[in-house]
Short mmCIF file of C-alpha atoms in Angstrom, two decimals:
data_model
loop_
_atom_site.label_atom_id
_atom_site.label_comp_id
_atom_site.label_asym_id
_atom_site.label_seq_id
_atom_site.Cartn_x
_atom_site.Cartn_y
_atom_site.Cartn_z
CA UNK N 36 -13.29 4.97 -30.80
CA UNK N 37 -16.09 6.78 -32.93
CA UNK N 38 -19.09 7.31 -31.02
CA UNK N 39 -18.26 5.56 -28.03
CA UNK N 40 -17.85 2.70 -29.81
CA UNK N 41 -14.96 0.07 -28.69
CA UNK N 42 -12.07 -0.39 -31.77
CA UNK N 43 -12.20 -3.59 -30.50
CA UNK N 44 -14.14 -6.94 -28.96
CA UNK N 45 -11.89 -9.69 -27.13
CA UNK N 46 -13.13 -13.05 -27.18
CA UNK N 47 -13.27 -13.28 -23.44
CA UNK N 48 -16.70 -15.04 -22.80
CA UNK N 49 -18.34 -11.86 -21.48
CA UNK N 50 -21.09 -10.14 -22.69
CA UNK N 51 -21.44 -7.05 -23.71
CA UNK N 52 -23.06 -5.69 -20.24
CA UNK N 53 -20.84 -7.43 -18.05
CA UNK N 54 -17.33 -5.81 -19.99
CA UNK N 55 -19.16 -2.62 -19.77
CA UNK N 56 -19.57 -2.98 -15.60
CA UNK N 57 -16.27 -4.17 -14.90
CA UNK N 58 -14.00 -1.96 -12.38
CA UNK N 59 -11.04 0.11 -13.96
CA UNK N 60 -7.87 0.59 -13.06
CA UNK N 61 -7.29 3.94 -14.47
CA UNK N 62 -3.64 6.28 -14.49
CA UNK N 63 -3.27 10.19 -14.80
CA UNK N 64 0.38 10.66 -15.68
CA UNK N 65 3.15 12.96 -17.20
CA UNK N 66 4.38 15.89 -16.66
CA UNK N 67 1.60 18.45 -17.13
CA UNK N 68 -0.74 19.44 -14.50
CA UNK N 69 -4.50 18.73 -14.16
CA UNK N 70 -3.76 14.93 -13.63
CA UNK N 71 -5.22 15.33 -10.08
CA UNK N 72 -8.27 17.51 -11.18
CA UNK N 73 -9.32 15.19 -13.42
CA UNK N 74 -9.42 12.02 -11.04
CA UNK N 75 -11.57 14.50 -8.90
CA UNK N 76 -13.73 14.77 -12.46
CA UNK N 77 -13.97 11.25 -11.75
CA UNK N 78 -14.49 11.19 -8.36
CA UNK N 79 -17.91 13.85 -8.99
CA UNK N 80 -19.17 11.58 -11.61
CA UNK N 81 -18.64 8.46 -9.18
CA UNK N 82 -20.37 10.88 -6.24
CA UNK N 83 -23.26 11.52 -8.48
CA UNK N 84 -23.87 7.51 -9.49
CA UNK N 85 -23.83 7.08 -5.79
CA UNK N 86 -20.41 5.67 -5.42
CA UNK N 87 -18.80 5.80 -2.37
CA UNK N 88 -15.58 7.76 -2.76
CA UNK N 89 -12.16 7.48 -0.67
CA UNK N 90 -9.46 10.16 -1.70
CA UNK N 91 -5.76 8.94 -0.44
CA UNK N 92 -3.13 11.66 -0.87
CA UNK N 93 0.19 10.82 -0.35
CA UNK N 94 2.16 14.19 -1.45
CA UNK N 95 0.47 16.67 -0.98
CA UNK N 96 0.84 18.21 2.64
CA UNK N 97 -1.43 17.59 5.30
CA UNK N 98 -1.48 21.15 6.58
CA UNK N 99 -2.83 22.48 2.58
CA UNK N 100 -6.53 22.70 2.84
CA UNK N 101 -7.03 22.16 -1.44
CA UNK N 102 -10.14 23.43 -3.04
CA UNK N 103 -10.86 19.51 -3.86
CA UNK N 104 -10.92 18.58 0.13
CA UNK N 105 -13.37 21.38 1.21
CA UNK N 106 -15.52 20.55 -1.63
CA UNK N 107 -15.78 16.61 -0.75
CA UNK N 108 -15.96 17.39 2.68
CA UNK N 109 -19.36 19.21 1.62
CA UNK N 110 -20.95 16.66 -0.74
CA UNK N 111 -19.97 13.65 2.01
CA UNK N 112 -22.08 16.58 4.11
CA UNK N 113 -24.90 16.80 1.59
CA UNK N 114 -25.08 12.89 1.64
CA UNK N 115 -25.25 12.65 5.70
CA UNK N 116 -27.98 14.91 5.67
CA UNK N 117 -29.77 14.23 2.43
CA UNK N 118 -28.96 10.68 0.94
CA UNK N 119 -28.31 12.27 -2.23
CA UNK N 120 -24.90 11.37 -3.47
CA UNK N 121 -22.81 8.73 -1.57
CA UNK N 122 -20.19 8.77 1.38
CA UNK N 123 -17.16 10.61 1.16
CA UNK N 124 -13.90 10.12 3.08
CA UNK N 125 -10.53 11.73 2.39
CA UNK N 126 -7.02 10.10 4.12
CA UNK N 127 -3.81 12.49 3.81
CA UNK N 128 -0.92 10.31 4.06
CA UNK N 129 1.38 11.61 6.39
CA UNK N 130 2.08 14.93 8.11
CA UNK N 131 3.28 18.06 6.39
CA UNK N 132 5.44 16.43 3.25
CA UNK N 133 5.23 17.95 0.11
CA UNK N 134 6.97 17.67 -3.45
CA UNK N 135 10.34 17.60 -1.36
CA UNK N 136 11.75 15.02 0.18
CA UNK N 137 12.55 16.81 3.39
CA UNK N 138 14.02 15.98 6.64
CA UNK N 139 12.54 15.97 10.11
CA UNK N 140 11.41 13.82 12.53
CA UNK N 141 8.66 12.06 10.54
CA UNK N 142 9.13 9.09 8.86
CA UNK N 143 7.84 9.30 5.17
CA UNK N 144 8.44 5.99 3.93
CA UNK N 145 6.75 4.53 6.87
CA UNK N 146 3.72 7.24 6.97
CA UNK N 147 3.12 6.39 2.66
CA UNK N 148 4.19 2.47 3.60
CA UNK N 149 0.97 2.59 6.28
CA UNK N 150 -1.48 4.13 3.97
CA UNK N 151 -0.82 1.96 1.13
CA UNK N 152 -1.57 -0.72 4.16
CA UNK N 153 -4.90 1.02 4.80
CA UNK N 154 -6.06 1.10 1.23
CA UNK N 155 -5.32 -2.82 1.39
CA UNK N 156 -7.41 -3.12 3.95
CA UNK N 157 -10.32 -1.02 2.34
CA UNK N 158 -10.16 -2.90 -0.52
CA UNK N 159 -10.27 -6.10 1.03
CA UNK N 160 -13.35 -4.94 3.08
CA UNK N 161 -14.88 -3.10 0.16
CA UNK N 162 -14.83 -0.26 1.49
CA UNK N 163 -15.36 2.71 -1.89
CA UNK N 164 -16.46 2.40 -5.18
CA UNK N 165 -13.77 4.74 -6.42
CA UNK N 166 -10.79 5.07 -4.57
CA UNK N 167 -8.48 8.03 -6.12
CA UNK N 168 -4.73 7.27 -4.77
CA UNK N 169 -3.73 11.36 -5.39
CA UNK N 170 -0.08 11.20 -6.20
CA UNK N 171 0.52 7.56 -5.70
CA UNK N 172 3.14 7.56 -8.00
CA UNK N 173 5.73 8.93 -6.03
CA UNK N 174 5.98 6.81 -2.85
CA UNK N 175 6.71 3.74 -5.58
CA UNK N 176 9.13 5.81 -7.46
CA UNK N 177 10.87 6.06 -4.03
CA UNK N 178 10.68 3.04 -3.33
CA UNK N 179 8.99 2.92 0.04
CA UNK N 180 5.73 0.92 -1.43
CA UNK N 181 6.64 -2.14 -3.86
CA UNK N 182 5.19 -1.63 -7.21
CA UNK N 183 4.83 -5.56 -8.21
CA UNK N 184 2.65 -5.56 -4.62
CA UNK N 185 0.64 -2.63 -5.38
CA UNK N 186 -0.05 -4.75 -9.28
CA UNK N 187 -0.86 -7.57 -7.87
CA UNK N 188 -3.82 -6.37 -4.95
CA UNK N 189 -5.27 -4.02 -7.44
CA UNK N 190 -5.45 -7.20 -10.21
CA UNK N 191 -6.89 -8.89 -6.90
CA UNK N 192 -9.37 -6.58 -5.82
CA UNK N 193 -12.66 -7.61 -5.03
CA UNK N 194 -15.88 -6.72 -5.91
CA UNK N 195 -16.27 -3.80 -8.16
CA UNK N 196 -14.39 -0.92 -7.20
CA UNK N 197 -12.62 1.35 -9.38
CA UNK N 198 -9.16 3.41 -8.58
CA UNK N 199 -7.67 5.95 -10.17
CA UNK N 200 -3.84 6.74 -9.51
CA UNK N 201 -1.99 9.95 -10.55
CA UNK N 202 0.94 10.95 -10.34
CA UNK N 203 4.36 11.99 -12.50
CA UNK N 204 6.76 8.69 -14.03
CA UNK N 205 4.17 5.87 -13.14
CA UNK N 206 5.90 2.63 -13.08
CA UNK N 207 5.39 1.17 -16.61
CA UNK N 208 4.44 -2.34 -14.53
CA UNK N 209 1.75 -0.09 -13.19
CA UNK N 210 0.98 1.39 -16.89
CA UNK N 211 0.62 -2.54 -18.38
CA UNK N 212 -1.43 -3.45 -15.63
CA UNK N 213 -4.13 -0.41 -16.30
CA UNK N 214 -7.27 -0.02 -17.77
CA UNK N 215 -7.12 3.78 -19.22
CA UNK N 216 -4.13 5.32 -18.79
CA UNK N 217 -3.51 9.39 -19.84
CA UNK N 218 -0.58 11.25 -20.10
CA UNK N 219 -0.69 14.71 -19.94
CA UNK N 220 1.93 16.56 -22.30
CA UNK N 221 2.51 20.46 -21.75
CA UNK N 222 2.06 22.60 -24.57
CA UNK N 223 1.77 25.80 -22.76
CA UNK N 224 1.89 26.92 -19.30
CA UNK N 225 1.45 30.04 -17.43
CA UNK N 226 5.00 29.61 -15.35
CA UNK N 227 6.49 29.56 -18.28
CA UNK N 228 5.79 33.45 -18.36
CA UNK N 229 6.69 33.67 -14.97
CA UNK N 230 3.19 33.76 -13.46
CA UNK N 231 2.75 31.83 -10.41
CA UNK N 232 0.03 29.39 -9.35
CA UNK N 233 -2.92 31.09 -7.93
CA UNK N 234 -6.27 30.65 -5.90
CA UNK N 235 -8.88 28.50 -8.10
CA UNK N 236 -6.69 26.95 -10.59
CA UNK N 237 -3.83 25.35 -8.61
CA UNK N 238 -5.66 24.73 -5.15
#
């Protein structure tokens, strides 16, 4: 893709301007981290073009206050009291469940089953114009959300509204239905020196 210019042109019918403003469906995979910073790239870029944005999290606990939220939480502040921007609401899918599977009293499948329902429902209604499903990738490898459903209302969508999914092992019916998909491959990594994550790189 030299230039920015497409390998490329299906005969579809469309012109050139309506294949360029056509939503994505876009994946962050593999194992390397930095596959949720960059849907939040995304998500400032979408922000900026005056995009409303909707961040879904379904992994990472409800009680972490990430450096991502509190900044969001200030531009969707900036745009209530400026106009500059767009809206900004963030949904944490279920209380206080992280990379384990642990046990409890809450009910995981049902908590990432209900906001799976919710993003339905914004969809149907419009609701974003980028909608970045943080981690998504998980409650379908677990199967507690159905991966052909999840295919088939993101084909469906309405309007234009682009999502962005991350997440390790996305389903590869998920990978043939996307847009752009990424997979990010570790080359080097500071745990493997025994450093741990710290303040400003990992939240």
């Amino acid at each position: 893709m030299p230039q920015g210019q497409p390998s490329s042109v299906p005969l579809d019918g469309l012109t050139t301007r309506q294949r360029r403003h056509r939503p994505l469906l876009i994946v962050h995979t593999g194992q390397m981290k930095g596959k949720s910073t960059a849907a939040f790239g995304l998500a400032l870029r979408a922000w900026t073009a005056g995009l409303p944005v909707g961040v879904f999290q379904f992994v990472k606990s409800a009680k972490w206050r990430v450096g991502e939220e509190n900044a969001f939480r200030a531009l969707g502040d900036v745009h209530e009291r400026t106009g500059q921007g767009a809206p900004v609401a963030w949904h944490k899918m279920g209380e206080g469940w992280s990379w384990i599977q642990r046990g409890g009293d809450a009910d995981h499948a049902a908590d990432a089953l209900e906001g799976w329902r919710q993003i339905q429902r914004d969809l149907a209604a419009e609701r974003y114009g980028l909608y970045v499903l943080d981690e998504f990738t998980y409650p379908m490898k677990w199967g507690w959300v159905d991966v052909d459903e999840v295919v088939a209302t993101l084909a469906d969508r309405p309007g234009f509204q682009h999502v962005v999914i991350t997440g390790r092992d996305a389903d590869p019916r998920l990978v043939a239905a996307a847009d752009l998909v990424a997979e990010l491959t570790k080359v080097k990594h500071p745990m493997d020196a025994g450093q741990k994550g710290q303040k400003g790189i990992e939240w």
